[in-house]
XYZ file of C-alpha atoms in Angstrom:
498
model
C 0.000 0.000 0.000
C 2.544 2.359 1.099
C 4.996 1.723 -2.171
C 1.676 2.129 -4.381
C 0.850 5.638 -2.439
C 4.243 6.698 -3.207
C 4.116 5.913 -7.244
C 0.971 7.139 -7.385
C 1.955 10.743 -5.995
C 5.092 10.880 -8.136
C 2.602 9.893 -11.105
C 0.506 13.646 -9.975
C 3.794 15.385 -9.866
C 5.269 14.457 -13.055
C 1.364 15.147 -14.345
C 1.572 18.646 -12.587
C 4.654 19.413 -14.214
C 3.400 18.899 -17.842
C 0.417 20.784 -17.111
C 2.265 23.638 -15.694
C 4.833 23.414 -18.760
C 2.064 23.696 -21.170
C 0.436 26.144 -19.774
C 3.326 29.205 -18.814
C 5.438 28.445 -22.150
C 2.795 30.676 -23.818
C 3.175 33.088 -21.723
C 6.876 33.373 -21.769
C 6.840 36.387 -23.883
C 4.867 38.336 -20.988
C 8.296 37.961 -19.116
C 9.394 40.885 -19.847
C 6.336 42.676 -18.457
C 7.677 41.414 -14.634
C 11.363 41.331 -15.187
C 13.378 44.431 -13.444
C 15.589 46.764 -16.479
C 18.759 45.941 -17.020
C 21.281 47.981 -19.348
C 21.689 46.177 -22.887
C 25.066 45.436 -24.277
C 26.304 47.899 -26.838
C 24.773 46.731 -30.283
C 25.941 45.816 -33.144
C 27.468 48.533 -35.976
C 25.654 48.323 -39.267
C 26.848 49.296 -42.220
C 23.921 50.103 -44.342
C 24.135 49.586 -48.109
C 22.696 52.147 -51.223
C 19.088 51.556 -52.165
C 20.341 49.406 -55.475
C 22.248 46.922 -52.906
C 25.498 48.252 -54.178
C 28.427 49.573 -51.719
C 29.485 52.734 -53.385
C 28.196 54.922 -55.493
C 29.892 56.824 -58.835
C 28.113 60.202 -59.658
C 28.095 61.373 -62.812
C 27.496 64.864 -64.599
C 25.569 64.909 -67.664
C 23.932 67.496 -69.829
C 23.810 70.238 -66.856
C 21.801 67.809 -64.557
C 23.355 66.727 -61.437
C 23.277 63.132 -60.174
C 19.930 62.315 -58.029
C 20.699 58.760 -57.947
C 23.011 58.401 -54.693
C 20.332 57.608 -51.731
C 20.407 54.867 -49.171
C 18.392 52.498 -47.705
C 17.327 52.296 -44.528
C 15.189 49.587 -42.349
C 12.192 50.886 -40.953
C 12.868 51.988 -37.615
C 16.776 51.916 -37.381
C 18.101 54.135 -35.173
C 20.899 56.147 -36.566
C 23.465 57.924 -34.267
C 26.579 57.938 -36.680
C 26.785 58.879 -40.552
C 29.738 58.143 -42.160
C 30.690 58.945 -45.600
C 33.869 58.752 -47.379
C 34.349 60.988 -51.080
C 36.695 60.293 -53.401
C 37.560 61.484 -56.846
C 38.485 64.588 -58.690
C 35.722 66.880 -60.195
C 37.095 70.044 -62.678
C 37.361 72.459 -59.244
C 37.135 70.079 -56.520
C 34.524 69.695 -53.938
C 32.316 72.698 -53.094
C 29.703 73.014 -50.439
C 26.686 73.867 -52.845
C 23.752 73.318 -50.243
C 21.070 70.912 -51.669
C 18.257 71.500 -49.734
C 15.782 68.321 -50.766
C 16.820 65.443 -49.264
C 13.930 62.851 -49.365
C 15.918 60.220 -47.499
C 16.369 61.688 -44.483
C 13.811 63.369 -41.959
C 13.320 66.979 -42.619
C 14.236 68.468 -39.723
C 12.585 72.473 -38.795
C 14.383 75.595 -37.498
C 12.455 74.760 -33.955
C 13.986 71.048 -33.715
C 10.330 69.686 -33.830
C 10.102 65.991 -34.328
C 7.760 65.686 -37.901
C 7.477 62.087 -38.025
C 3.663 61.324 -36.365
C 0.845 62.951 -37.875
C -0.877 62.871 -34.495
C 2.085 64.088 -31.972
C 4.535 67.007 -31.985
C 7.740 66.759 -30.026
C 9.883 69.419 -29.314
C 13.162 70.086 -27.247
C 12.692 71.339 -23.840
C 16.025 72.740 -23.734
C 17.564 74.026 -27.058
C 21.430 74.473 -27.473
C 22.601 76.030 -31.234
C 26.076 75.729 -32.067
C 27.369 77.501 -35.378
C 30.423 76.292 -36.901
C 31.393 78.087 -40.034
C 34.649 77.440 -42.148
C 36.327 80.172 -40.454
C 39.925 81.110 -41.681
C 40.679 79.739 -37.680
C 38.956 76.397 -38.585
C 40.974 73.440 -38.209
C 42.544 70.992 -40.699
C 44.290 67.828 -40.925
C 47.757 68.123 -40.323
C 48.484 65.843 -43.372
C 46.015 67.593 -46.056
C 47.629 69.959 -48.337
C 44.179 71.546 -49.372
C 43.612 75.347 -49.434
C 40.465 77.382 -47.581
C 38.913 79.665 -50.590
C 38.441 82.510 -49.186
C 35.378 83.185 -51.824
C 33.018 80.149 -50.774
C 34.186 78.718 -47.463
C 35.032 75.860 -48.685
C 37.610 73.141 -48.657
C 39.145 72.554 -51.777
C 42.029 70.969 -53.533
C 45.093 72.342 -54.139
C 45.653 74.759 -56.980
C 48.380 74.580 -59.668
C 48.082 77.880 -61.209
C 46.462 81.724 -61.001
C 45.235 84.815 -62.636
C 45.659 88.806 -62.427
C 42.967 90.776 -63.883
C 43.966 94.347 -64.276
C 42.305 96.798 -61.608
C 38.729 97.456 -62.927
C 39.165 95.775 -65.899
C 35.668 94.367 -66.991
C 35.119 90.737 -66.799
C 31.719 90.068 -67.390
C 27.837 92.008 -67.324
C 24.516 90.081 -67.665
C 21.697 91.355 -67.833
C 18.219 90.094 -66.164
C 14.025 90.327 -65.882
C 14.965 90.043 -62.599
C 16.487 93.357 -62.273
C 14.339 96.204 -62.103
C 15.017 100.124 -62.216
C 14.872 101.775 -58.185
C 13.263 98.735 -57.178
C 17.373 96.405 -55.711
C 19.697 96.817 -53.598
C 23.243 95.108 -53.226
C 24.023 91.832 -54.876
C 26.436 88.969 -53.333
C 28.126 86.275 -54.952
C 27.937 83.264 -51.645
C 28.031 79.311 -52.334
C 27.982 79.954 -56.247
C 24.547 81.308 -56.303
C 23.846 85.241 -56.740
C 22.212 87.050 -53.808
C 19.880 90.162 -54.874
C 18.378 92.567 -52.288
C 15.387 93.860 -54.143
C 13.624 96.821 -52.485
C 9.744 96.298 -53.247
C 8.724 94.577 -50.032
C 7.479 96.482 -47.012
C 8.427 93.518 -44.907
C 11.365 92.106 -44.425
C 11.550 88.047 -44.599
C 10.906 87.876 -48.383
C 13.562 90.835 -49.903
C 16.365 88.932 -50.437
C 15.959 86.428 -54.052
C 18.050 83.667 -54.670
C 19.523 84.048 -58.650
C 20.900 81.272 -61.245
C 24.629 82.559 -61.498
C 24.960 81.635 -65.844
C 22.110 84.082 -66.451
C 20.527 85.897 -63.088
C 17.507 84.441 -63.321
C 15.266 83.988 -60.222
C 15.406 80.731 -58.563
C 13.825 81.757 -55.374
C 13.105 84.025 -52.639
C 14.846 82.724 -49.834
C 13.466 83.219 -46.110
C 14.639 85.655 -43.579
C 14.595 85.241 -40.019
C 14.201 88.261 -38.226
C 14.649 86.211 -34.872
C 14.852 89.241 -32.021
C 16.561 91.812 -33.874
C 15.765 95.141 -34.058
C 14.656 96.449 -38.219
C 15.155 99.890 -39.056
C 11.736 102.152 -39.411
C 10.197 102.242 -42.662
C 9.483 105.697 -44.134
C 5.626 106.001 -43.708
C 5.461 106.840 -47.396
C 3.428 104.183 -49.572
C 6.248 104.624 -52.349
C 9.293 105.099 -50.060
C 8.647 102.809 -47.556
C 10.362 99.328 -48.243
C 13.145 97.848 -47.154
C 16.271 96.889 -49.297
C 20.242 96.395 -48.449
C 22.503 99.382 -49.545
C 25.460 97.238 -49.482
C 26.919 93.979 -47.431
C 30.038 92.413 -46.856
C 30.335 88.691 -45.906
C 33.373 87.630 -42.972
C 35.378 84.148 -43.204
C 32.814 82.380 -40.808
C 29.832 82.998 -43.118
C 28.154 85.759 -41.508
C 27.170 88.841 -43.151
C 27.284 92.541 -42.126
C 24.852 94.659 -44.216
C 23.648 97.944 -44.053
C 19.354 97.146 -44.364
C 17.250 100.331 -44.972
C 13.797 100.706 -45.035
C 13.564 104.080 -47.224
C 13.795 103.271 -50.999
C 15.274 106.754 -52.109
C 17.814 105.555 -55.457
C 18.450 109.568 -56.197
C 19.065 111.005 -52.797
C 22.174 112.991 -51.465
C 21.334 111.567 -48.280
C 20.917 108.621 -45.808
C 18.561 109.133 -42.521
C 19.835 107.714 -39.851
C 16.380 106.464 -38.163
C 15.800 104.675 -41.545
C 19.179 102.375 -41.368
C 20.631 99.578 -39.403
C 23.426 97.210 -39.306
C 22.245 93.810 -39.756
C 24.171 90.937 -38.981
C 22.907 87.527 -40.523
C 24.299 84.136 -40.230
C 24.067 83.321 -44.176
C 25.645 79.456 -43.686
C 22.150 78.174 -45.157
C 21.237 79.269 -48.874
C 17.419 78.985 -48.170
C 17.326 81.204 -44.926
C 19.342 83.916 -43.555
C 18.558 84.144 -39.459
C 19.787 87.346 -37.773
C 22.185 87.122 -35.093
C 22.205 91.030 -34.014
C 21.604 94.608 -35.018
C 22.838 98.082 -34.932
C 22.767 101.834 -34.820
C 26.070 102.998 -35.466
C 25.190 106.287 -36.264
C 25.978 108.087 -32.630
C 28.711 110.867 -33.109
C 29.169 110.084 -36.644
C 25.846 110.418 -38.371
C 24.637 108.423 -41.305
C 26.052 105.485 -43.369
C 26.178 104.085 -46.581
C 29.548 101.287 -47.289
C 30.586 98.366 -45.354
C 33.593 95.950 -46.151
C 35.458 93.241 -44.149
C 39.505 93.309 -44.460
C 40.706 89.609 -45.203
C 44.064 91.235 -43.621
C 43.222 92.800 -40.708
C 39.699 90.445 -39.619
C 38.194 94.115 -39.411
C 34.932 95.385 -40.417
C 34.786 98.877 -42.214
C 32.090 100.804 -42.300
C 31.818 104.536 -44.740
C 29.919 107.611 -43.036
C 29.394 109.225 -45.824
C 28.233 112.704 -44.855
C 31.550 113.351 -42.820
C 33.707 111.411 -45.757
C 35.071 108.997 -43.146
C 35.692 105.112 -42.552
C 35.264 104.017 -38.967
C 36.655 100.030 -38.337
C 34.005 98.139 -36.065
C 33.951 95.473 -33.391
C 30.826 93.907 -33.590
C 29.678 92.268 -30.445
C 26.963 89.527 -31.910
C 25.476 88.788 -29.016
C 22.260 89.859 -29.280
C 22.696 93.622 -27.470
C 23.755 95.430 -30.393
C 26.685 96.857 -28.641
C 29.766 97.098 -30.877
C 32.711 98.773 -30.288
C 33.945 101.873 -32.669
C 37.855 102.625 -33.894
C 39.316 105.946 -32.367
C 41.193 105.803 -35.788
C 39.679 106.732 -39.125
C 40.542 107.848 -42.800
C 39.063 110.553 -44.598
C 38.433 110.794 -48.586
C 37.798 114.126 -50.257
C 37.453 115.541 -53.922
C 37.847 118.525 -55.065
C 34.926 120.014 -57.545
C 36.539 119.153 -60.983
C 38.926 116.780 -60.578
C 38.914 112.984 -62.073
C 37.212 111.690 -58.793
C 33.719 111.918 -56.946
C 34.031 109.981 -53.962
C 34.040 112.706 -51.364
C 32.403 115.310 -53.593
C 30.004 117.518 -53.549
C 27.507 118.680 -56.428
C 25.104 121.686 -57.082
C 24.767 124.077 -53.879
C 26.630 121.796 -51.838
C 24.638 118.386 -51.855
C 26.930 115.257 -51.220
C 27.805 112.437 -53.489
C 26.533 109.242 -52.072
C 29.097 106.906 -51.188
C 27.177 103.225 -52.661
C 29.854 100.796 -52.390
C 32.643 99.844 -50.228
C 35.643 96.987 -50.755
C 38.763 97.020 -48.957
C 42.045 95.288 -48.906
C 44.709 96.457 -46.575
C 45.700 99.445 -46.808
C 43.769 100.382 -49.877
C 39.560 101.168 -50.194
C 37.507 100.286 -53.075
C 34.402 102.586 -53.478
C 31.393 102.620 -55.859
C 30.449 106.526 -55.713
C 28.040 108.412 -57.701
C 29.011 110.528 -60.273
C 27.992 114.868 -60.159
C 24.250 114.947 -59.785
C 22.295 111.595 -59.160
C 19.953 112.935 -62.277
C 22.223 111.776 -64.561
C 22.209 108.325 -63.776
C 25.957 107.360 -63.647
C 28.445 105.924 -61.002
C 32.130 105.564 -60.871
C 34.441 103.066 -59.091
C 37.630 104.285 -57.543
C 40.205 103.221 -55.583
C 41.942 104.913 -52.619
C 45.026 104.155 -50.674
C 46.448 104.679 -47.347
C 49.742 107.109 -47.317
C 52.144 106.585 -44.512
C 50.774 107.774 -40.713
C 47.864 110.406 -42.649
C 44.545 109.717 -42.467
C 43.448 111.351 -45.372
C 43.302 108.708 -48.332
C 45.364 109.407 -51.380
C 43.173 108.158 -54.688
C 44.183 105.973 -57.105
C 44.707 107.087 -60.925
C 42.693 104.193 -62.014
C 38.924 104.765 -62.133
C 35.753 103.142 -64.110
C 32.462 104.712 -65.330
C 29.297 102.978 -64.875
C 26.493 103.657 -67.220
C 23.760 103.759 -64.319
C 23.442 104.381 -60.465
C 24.153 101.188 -58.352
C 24.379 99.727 -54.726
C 27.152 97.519 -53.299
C 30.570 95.907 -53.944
C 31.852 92.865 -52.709
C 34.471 90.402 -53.695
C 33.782 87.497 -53.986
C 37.474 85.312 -53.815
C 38.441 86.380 -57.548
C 36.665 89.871 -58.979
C 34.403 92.741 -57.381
C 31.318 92.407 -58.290
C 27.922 94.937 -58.204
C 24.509 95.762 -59.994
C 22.709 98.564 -61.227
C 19.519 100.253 -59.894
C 19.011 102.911 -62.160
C 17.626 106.346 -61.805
C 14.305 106.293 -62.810
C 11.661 103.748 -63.341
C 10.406 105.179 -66.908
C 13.741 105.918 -68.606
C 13.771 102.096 -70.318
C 17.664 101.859 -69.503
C 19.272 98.514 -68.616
C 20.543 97.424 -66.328
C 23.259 95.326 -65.495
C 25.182 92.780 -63.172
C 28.401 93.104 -63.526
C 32.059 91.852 -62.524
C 35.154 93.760 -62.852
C 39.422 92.367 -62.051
C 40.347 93.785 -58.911
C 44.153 93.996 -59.377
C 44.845 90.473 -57.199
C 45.980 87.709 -57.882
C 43.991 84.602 -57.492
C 44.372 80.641 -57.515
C 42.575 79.187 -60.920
C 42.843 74.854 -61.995
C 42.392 72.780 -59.022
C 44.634 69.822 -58.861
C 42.538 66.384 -58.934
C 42.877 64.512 -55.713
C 41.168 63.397 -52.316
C 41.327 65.730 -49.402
C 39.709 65.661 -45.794
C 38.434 68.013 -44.119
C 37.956 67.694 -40.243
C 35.359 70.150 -37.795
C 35.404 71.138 -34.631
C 33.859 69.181 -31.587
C 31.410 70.332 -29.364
C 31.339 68.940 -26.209
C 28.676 69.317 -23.142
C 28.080 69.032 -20.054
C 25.176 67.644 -20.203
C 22.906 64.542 -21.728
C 22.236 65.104 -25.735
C 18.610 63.739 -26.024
C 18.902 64.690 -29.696
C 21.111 66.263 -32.781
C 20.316 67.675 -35.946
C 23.179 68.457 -37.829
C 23.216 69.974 -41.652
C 26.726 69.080 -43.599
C 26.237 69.235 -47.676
C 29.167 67.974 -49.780
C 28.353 68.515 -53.623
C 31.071 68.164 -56.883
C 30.899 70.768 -58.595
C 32.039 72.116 -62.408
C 33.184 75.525 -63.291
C 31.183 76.912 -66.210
C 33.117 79.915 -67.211
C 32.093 82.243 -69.413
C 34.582 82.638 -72.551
């Protein structure tokens, strides 16, 4: 009896066991609803393949249409926190930075750092950190890369095995445009290989700045301007006067631009109201929109203002009062309080009624010639002036240079006629370029773009090769819940005109 007793309750326990077997195995996966959290191993690297299954890519240029056909593949839901990509090969100027702004393969990130993926929920950062790294001339490169920084488009390039000198002034190129239109632009700036036209026929200010094809000046766009917290100008209350336009603009070597905004469209006066004008400082690193960083009234103790050029040389900003014929170098503070900090040093230019030069001059009773452009290199100042009376429709460019300890400016033999009044001057790495805004709206003149040799010497035929180029690293204190970061790498051809 006993011995049976004992089989028969091993028989239940072996029976209990199968039952219980059967019936948690299907609810093994619920495990993981009860066990604690525990830290997962580091996973796996992935190297993720092009969408054709191949492992590199070749792009090719053919009949003015770039390549579209380099995009990768990516699993649903894959985390990515690493992209790396690895260029090789030799294009006719070597790589350039030309910012391609539709990317359909990766997520579209906004200005706000809002997460776009659910139609249903919005995400955004609780605390937002922006760090702006621009190709500065203090940016850092590998120790074993013999490429150059182009001054021109902040880019890296390869080396160069030869250069150019166009006379000073000489004429390179004009185009003509339907996009330019008499009293109705501003400067124009040559950034990334695109043209940059202020037009001044917009009472506000995020749409005044349009985006130009640089083979023909064509409009491509109007790119976006963020006015972030800066402070604009006033606007003249008159329905015709009252829109806002750039006068001129100079760009630094970390991509930011200094430009002189003004919200009184007045092509033919002898003068530039102070309560109409700012400094604007823009962070331009983006070809589709411009954000402002800071503004400024400069015009305290030295009255209005109508030029502003950076010095490559000195890292100084230049700015041309013109009603007291004077250039004033600035320290911009860019922090948002629009303090800057003023030069106790200046030079003055003057011209005497009937000589070869107007910069500095006077016309009729008295009235002053409006300073419109202003380059400079060293110790020598590039100025687009207007010529006698602003009635008859003509500027000249001149040069004046620096003459031992004087301040007053000594000018330069060589000069060059314009057909029609203009704004701005800027180099842009090889020649000075500017545009015309004309006098009138009903004479029918033309107008032109135009590019003229500024005396220098630049670096012309790339040599074909690899190079690298390596950024900074930004480091915090904190955890990084998220990153958004916007690098563009594009080959690109030269397409000079003959």
């Amino acid at each position: 009896m006993q011995g049976r007793g004992q089989q028969h309750l091993r028989s239940r326990a072996v029976l209990f066991l199968l039952v219980s077997v059967m019936f948690f195995t299907p609810l093994s996966p619920m495990a993981s609803l009860f066990a604690s959290e525990a830290e997962a191993a580091i996973g796996t690297r992935h190297v993720y393949e092009f969408s054709d299954g191949s492992v590199e890519h070749i792009a090719l240029y053919q009949g003015a249409n770039p390549d579209m056909g380099a995009s990768v593949s990516l699993p649903r839901g894959a985390l990515v926190t690493d992209v790396s990509m690895t260029l090789s090969g030799a294009s006719a100027t070597g790589w350039s930075q030309l910012v391609a702004d539709d990317r359909d393969h990766w997520i579209r990130g906004a200005d706000n750092s809002i997460d776009d993926r659910s139609g249903d929920l919005t995400l955004a950062m609780d605390n937002i950190s922006r760090n702006f790294l621009p190709h500065g001339n203090d940016a850092y490169v590998d120790v074993n890369s013999d490429a150059w920084l182009d001054n021109g488009s902040f880019a890296l390039r390869q080396p160069h095995t030869s250069n150019a000198t166009e006379s000073l002034y000489s004429q390179q190129l004009t185009k003509t445009s339907s996009s330019f239109m008499a009293q109705s632009q501003g400067a124009i700036l040559k950034h990334h290989d695109w043209l940059f036209l202020s037009t001044w026929s917009s009472s506000t200010f995020h749409n005044i700045v349009e985006r130009l094809y640089p083979n023909n000046a064509s409009r491509e766009s109007v790119i976006t301007l963020d006015k972030a917290a800066c402070t604009l100008p006033q606007k003249h209350p008159s329905s015709y006067y009252g829109y806002y336009g750039f006068r001129d603009w100079t760009v630094t070597d970390d991509e930011r631009l200094f430009g002189i905004l003004s919200g009184y469209r007045y092509t033919y006066g002898s003068s530039a109201p102070v309560n109409y004008h700012r400094v604007m400082e823009m962070d331009i690193s983006r070809d589709d929109t411009w954000t402002c960083i800071d503004s400024y009234d400069i015009s305290p103790s030295v009255g209005e203002y109508t030029g502003i050029a950076y010095d490559r040389q000195t890292d100084q900003v230049w700015v041309a009062h013109n009603a007291m014929n004077r250039l004033y170098a600035y320290d911009f503070a860019g922090d948002g309080t629009g303090t800057y900090t003023r030069g106790q040093d200046f030079y003055t230019y003057t011209s005497a009624t009937g000589s070869s030069w107007e910069c500095g001059g006077s016309y009729g009773s008295g009235s002053k010639q409006m300073l419109r452009g202003l380059e400079v290199n060293g110790s020598t100042f590039y100025m687009r002036c207007q010529e006698d009376s602003p009635y008859n429709d003509r500027d000249q460019l001149e040069a004046w240079s620096v003459s031992g300890s004087s301040s007053a400016l000594i000018p330069e033999s060589t000069t060059r006629q314009l057909s029609r009044l203009g704004y701005g001057l800027q180099f842009d790495g090889e020649r000075f370029v500017t545009v015309d805004c004309g006098y009138s709206t009903w004479s029918g003149a033309t107008l032109y773009y135009r590019e003229f040799g500024t005396g220098w010497t630049y670096e012309t035929t790339p040599a074909p090769g690899t190079t690298t180029w390596y950024g900074e690293v930004v480091r915090s204190g904190e955890d990084i819940l998220f990153s958004q970061r916007r690098d563009v790498l594009v080959g690109r051809f030269d397409r000079r005109p003959s």
